[in-house]
Tab-separated table of C-alpha atoms in Angstrom:
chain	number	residue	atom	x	y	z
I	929	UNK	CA	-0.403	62.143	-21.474
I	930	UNK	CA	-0.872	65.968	-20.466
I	931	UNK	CA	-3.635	66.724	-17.848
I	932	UNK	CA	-6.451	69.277	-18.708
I	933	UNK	CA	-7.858	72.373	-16.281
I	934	UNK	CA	-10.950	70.963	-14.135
I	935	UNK	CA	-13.367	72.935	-11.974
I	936	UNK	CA	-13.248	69.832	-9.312
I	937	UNK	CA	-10.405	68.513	-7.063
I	938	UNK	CA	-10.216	65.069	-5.358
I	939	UNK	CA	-9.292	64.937	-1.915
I	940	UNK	CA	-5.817	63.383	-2.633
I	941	UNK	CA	-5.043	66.941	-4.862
I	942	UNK	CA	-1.703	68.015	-3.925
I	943	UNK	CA	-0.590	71.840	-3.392
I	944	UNK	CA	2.449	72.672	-5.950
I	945	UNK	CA	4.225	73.090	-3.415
I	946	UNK	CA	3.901	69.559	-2.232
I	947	UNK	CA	3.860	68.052	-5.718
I	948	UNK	CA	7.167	69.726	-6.562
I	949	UNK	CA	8.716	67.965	-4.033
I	950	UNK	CA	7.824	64.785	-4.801
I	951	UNK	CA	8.682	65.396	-8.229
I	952	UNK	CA	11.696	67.559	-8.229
I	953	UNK	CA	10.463	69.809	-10.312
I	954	UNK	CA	10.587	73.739	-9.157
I	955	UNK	CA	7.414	75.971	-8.461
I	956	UNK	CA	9.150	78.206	-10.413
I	957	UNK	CA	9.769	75.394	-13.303
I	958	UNK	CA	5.884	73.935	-13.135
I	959	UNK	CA	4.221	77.351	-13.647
I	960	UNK	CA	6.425	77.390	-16.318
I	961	UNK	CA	5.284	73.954	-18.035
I	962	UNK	CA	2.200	75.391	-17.031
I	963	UNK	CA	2.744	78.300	-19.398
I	964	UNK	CA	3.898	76.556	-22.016
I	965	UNK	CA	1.272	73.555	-21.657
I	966	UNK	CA	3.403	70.975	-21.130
I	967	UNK	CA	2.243	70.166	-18.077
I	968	UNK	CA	-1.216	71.393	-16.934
I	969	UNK	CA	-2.474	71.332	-13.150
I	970	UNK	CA	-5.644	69.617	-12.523
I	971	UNK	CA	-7.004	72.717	-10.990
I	972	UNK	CA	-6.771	76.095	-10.952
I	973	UNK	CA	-8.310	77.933	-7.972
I	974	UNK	CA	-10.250	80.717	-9.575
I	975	UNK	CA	-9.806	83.225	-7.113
I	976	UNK	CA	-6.642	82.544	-6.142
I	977	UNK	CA	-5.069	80.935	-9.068
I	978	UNK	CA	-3.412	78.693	-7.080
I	979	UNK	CA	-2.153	75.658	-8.963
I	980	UNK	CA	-3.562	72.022	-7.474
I	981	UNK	CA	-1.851	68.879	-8.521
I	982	UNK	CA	-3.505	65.404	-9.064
I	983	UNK	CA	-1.196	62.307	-8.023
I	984	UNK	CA	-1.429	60.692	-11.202
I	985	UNK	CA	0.691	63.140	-13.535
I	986	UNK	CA	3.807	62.215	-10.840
I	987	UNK	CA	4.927	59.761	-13.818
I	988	UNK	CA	4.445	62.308	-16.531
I	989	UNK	CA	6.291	65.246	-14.630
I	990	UNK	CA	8.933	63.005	-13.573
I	991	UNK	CA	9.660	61.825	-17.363
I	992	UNK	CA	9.721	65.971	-17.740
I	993	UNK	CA	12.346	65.717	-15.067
I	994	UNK	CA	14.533	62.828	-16.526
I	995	UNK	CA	14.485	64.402	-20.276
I	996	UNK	CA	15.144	68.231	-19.017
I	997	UNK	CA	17.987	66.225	-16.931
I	998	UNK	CA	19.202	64.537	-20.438
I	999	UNK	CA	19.128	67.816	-22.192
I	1000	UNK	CA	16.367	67.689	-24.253
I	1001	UNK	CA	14.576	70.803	-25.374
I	1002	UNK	CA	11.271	71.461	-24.361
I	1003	UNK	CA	9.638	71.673	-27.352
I	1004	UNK	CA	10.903	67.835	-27.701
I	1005	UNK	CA	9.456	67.108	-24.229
I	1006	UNK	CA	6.170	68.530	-25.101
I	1007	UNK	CA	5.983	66.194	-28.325
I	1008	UNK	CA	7.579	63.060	-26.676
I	1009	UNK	CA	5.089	63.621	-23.624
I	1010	UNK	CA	2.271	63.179	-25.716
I	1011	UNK	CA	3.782	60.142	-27.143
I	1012	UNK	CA	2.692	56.047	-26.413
I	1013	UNK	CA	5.585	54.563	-24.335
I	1014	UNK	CA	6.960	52.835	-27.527
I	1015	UNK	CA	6.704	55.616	-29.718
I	1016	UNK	CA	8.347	58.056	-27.042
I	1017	UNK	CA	11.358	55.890	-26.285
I	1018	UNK	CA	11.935	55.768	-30.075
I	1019	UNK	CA	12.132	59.142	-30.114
I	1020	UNK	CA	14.685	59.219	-26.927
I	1021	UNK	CA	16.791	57.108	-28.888
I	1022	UNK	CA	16.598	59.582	-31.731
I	1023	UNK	CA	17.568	62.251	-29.460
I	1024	UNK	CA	20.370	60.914	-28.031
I	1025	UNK	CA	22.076	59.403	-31.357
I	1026	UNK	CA	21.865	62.817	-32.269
I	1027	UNK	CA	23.819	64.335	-29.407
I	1028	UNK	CA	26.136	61.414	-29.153
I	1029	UNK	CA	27.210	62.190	-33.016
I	1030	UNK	CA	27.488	65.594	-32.117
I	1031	UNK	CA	29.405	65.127	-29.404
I	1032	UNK	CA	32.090	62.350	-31.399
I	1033	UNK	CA	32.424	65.214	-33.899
I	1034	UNK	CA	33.186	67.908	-30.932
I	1035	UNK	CA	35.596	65.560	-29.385
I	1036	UNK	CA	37.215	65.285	-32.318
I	1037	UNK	CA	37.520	69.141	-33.479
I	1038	UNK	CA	38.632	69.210	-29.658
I	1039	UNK	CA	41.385	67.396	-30.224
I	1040	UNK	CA	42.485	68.802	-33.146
I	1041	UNK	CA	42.457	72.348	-31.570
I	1042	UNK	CA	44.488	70.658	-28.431
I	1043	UNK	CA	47.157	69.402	-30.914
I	1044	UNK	CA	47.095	72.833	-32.757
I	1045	UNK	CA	47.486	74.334	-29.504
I	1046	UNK	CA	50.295	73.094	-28.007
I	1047	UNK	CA	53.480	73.442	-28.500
I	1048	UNK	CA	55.156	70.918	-30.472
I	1049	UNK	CA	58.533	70.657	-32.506
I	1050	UNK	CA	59.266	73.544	-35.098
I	1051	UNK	CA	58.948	71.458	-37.587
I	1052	UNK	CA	55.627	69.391	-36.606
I	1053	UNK	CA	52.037	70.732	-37.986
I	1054	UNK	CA	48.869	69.406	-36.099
I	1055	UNK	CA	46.443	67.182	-38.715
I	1056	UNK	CA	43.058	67.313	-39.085
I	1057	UNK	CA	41.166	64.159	-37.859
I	1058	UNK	CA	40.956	61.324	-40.424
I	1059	UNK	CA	37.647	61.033	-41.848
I	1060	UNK	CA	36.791	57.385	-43.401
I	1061	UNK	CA	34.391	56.719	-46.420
I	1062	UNK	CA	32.950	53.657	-47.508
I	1063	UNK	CA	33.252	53.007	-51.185
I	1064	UNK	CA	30.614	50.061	-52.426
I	1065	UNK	CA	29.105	48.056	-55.161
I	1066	UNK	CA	26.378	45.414	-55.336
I	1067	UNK	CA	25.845	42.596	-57.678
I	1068	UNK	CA	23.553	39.925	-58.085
I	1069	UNK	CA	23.167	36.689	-60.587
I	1070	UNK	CA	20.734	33.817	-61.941
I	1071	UNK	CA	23.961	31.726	-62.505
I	1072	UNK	CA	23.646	29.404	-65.160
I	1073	UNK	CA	21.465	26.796	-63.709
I	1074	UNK	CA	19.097	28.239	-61.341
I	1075	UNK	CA	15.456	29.070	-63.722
I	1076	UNK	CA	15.343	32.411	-62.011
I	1077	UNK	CA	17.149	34.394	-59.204
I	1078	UNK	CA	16.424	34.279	-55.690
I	1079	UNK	CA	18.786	36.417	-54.238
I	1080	UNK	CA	18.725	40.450	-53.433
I	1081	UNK	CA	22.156	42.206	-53.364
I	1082	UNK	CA	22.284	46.088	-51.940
I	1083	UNK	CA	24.452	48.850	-51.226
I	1084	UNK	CA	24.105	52.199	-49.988
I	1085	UNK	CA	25.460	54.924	-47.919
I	1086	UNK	CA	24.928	52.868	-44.783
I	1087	UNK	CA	23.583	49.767	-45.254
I	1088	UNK	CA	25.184	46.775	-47.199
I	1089	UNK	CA	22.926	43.540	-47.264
I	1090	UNK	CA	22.873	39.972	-49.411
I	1091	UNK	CA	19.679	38.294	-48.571
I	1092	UNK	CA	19.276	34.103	-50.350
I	1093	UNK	CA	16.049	33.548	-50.744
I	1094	UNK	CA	14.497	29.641	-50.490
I	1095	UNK	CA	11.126	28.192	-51.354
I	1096	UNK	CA	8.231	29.164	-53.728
I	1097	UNK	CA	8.189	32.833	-52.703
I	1098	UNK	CA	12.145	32.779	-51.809
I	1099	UNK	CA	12.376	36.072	-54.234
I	1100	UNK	CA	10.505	38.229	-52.540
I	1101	UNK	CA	11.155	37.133	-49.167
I	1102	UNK	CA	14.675	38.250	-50.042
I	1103	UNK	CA	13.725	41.348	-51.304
I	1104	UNK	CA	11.428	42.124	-48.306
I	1105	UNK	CA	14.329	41.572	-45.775
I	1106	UNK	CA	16.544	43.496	-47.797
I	1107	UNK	CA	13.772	46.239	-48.010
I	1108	UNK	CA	12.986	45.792	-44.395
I	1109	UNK	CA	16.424	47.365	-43.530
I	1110	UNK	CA	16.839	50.495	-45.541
I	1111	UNK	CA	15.461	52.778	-43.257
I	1112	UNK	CA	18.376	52.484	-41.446
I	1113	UNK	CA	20.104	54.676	-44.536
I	1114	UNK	CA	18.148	57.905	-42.940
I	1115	UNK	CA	18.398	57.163	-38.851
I	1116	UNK	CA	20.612	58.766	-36.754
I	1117	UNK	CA	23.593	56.090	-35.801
I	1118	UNK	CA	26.242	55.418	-33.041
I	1119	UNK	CA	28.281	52.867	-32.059
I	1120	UNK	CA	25.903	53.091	-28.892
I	1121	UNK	CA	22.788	52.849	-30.185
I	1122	UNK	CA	23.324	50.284	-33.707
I	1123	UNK	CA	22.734	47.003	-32.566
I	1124	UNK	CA	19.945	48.244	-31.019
I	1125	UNK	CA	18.344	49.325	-34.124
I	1126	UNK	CA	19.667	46.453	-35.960
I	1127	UNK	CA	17.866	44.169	-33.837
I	1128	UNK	CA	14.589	46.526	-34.470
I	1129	UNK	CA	15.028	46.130	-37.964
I	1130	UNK	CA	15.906	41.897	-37.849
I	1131	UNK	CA	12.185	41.887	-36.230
I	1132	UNK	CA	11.335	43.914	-38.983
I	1133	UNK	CA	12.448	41.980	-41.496
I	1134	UNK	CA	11.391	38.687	-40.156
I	1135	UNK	CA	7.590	40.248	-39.759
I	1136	UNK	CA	8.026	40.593	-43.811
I	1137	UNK	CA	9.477	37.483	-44.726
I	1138	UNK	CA	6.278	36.180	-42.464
I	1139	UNK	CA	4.138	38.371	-44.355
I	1140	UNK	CA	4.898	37.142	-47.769
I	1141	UNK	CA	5.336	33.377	-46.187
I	1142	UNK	CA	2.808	33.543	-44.348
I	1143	UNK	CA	2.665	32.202	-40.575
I	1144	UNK	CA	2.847	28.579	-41.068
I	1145	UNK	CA	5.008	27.990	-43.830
I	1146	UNK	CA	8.910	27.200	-42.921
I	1147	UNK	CA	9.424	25.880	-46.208
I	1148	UNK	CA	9.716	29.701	-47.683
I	1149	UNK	CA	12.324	31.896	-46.031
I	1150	UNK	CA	15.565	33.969	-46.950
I	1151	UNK	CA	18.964	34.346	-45.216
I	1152	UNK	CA	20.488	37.441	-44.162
I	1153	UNK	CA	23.983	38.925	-44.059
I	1154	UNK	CA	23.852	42.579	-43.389
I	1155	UNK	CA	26.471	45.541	-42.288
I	1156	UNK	CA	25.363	49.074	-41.121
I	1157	UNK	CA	28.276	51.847	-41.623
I	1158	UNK	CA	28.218	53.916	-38.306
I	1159	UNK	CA	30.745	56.223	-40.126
I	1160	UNK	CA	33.591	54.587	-37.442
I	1161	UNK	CA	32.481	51.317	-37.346
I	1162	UNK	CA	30.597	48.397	-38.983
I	1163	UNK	CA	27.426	46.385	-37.230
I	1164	UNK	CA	27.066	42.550	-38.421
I	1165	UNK	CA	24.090	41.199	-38.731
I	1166	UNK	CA	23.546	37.536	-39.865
I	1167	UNK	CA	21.283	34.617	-40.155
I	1168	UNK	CA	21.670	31.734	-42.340
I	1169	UNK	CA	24.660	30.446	-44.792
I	1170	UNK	CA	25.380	33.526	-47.055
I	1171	UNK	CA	28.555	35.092	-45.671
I	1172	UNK	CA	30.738	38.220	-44.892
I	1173	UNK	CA	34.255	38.183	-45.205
I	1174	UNK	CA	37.128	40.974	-43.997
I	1175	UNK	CA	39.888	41.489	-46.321
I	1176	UNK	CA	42.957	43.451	-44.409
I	1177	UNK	CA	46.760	43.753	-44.536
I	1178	UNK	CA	46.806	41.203	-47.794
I	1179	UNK	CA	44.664	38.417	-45.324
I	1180	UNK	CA	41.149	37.029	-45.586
I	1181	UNK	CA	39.193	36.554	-42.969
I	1182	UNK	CA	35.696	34.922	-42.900
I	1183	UNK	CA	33.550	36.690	-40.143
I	1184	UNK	CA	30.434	35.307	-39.877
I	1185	UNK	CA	29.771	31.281	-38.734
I	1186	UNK	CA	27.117	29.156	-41.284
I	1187	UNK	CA	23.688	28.592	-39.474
I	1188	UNK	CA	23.633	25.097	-41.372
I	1189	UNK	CA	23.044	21.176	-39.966
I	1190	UNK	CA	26.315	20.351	-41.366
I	1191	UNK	CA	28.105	23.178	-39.815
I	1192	UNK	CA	26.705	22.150	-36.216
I	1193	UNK	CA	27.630	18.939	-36.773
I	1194	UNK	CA	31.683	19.893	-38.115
I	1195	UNK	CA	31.417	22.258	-34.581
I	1196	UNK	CA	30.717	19.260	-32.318
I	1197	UNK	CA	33.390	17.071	-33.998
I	1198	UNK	CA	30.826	14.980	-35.090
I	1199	UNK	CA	31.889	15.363	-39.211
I	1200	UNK	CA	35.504	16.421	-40.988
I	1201	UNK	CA	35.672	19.248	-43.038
I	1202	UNK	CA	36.439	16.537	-46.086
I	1203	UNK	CA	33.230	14.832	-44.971
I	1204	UNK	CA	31.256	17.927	-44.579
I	1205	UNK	CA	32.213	18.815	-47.924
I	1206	UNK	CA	30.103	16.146	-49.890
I	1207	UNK	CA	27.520	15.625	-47.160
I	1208	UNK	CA	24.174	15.442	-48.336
I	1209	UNK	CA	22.435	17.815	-46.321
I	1210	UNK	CA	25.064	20.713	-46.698
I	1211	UNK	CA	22.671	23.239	-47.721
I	1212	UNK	CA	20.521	22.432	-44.613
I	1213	UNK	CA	19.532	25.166	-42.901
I	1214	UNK	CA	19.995	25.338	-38.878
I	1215	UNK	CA	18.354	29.081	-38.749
I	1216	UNK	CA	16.917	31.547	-41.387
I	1217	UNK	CA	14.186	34.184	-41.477
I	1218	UNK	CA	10.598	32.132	-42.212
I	1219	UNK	CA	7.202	32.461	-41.677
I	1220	UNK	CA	7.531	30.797	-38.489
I	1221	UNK	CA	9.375	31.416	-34.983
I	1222	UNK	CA	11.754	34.241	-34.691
I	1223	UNK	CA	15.183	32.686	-34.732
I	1224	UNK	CA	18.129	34.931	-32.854
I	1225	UNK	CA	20.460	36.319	-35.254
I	1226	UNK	CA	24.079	36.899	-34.634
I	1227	UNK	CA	24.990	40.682	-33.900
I	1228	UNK	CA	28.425	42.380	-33.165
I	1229	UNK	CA	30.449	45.393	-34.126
I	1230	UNK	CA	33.628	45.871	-36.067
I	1231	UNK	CA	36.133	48.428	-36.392
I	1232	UNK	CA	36.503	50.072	-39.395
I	1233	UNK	CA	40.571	50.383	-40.638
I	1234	UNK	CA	41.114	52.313	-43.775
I	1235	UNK	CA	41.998	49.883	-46.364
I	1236	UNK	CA	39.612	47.215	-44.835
I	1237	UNK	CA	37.803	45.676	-48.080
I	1238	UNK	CA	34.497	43.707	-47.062
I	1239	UNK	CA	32.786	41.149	-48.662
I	1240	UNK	CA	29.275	40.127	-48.580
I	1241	UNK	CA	28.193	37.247	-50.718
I	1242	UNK	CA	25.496	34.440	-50.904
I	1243	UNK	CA	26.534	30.302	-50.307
I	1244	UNK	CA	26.742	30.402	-54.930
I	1245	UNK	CA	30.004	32.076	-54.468
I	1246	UNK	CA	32.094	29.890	-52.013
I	1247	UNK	CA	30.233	26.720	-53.072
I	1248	UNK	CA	31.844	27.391	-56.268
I	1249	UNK	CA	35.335	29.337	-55.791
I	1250	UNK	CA	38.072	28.401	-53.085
I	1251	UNK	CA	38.289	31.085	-50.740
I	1252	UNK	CA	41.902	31.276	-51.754
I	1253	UNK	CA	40.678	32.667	-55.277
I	1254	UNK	CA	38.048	34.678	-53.362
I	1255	UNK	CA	41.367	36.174	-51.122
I	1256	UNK	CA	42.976	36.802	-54.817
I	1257	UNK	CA	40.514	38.457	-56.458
I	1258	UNK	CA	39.609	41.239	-53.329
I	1259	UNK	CA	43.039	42.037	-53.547
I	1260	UNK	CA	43.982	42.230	-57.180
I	1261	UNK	CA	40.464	44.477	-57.799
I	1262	UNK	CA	41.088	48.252	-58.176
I	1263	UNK	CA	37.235	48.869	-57.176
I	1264	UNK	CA	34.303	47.531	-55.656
I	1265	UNK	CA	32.620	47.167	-58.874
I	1266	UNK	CA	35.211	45.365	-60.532
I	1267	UNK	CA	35.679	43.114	-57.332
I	1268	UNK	CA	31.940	41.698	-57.454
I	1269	UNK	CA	32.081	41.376	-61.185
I	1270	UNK	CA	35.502	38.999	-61.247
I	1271	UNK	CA	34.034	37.413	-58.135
I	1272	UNK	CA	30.493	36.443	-59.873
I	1273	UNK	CA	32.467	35.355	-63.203
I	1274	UNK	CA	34.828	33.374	-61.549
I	1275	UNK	CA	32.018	31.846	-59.689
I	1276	UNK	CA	29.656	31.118	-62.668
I	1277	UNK	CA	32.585	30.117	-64.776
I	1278	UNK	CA	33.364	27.155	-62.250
I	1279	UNK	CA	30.037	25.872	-62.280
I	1280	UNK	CA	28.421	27.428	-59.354
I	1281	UNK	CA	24.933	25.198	-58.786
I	1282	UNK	CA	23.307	28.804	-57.692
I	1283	UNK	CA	22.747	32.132	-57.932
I	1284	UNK	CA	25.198	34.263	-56.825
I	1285	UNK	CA	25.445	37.626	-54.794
I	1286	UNK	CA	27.966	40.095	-54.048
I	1287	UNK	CA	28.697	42.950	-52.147
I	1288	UNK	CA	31.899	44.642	-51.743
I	1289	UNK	CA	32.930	47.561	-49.968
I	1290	UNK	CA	36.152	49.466	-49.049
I	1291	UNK	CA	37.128	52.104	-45.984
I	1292	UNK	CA	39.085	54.552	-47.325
I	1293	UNK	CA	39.950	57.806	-46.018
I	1294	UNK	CA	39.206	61.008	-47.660
């Protein structure tokens, strides 16, 4: 994107001073780009070394412009201006999850040096902000009737995800959409900027499930339930009928809404939930990641509260076990670990027709 010395000039050159103020950019500031080859006049008159603009590198000193303006360093600039347009807003958004995190954990020192600051009652000492953990464990199952398992379970420092795989190659396209997420354990996140790169990584995934599909086969495919830890918050991702469920104050709540036939058909008052219960197409799938089309998931944030307890799980678990017993278990388990393992023999020991998957995690402070 940067513009090389010439010996030549076009007629429609401009003087730096006249290209400065279309761009808004100094004399002073473009000898200095100049300098430090960030942004290099078209011409140089050799006698007297005045710089000559050409009209085209208005767009690439006016991104200068905007990022100096957003605070980015200009040895950033110099690497972002040499950038593709895709590849250079990535690295905008890279940038400024970085000084948005930085800034959270400013405002919150700031606070803390407020309260430690002012006066308060003899007796009162200012606290340190709370700082909240997540605590996890993943677990996946053949079941006792499925030939082989189909699902992928994981948990890490960031990402929690239960992908239910379907159709001859439903194992890895599980896997691959599972896979297609982790690289969301090393990026820089805010509550600003998640969703965003959750959606990135959806198309990700779906290009791999399409990859091991292949583009015209909607008979292999995988669901997807994923959460992203922001470190303050939790992003929801989800397509398909595994679930995620939010354990808090003692009550369960079920926060995601099955992509299935029979569940369109119980929203439009068409079917009761009695009826939908034995309905023959029940496992039918209304959306899931295949080789074909590129179905919208559903994406939204949630609040993290210490003592929150999540639950992500594939349809083997409540097929099998009322959510009652599922509400039971989350809150009589000490840990994560021995949460999914109750949850997976309570569901295999009531004759669950699948595998099953779990991940649980808890908020706690530290």
């Amino acid at each position: 994107m940067s513009s090389s010395r010439s010996n030549g000039m076009s007629d429609a050159s401009m003087t730096i001073g006249a290209f400065s103020k279309v761009c808004r950019l100094s004399p002073k500031a473009l000898r200095l780009y100049d300098e430090l080859e960030l942004l290099r006049p078209a011409r140089v008159d050799p006698e007297t070394g005045y710089r000559y603009y050409a009209p085209e590198q208005l767009e690439q000193a006016r991104l200068v412009a905007w990022l100096r303006r957003l605070g980015m360093p200009l040895a950033e600039i110099r690497k972002v201006s040499t950038l593709e347009p895709a590849d250079a807003a990535r690295e905008i958004r890279a940038f400024w999850s970085r000084i948005e995190a930085e800034t959270a954990t400013r405002r919150d020192l700031a606070s803390f040096l407020v309260a430690h600051l002012t006066p308060t009652h003899p007796n009162e000492e200012p606290t340190m902000p709370t700082t909240l953990e997540l605590r996890y464990a993943a677990l996946s199952d053949t079941g006792r009737i499925r030939p082989a398992n189909q699902d992928t379970a994981y948990a890490g420092t960031r990402v929690l995800a239960v992908a239910d795989g379907f159709g001859a190659g439903g194992a890895p396209a599980s896997g691959a959409a599972v896979e297609a997420l982790k690289f969301l354990e090393a990026q820089p996140l805010t509550a600003g900027n998640v969703l965003n790169l959750l959606e990135d990584a959806v198309r990700g995934a779906t290009e791999a499930v399409r990859e091991v599909a292949g583009p015209t086969d909607p008979q292999t495919g995988t669901t997807l339930t994923a959460m992203v830890w922001t470190g303050s918050q939790l992003a929801l991702v989800h397509i398909g009928d595994s679930r995620a469920y939010l354990l808090r104050d003692g009550e369960l709540f079920r926060i995601t809404h099955d992509h299935t036939v029979v569940q369109s058909l119980l929203d439009e008052g068409r079917l009761t939930p009695e009826e939908a219960k034995t309905h023959p197409q029940r496992t039918l799938l209304a959306k899931a990641l295949t080789g074909t089309g590129s179905p919208s998931p559903d994406l939204r944030l949630h609040d993290a509260h210490p003592g929150d307890r999540y639950l992500l799980c594939s349809d083997g678990l409540p097929t099998a076990v009322p959510e009652d017993t599922i509400k039971k278990i989350l809150k009589s388990s000490p840990t994560p670990t021995e949460a999914t393992h109750s949850l997976i023999t309570t569901a295999n020991t009531s004759g669950s027709p699948d595998n099953v998957s779990c991940v649980v995690a808890d908020i706690t402070t530290n």
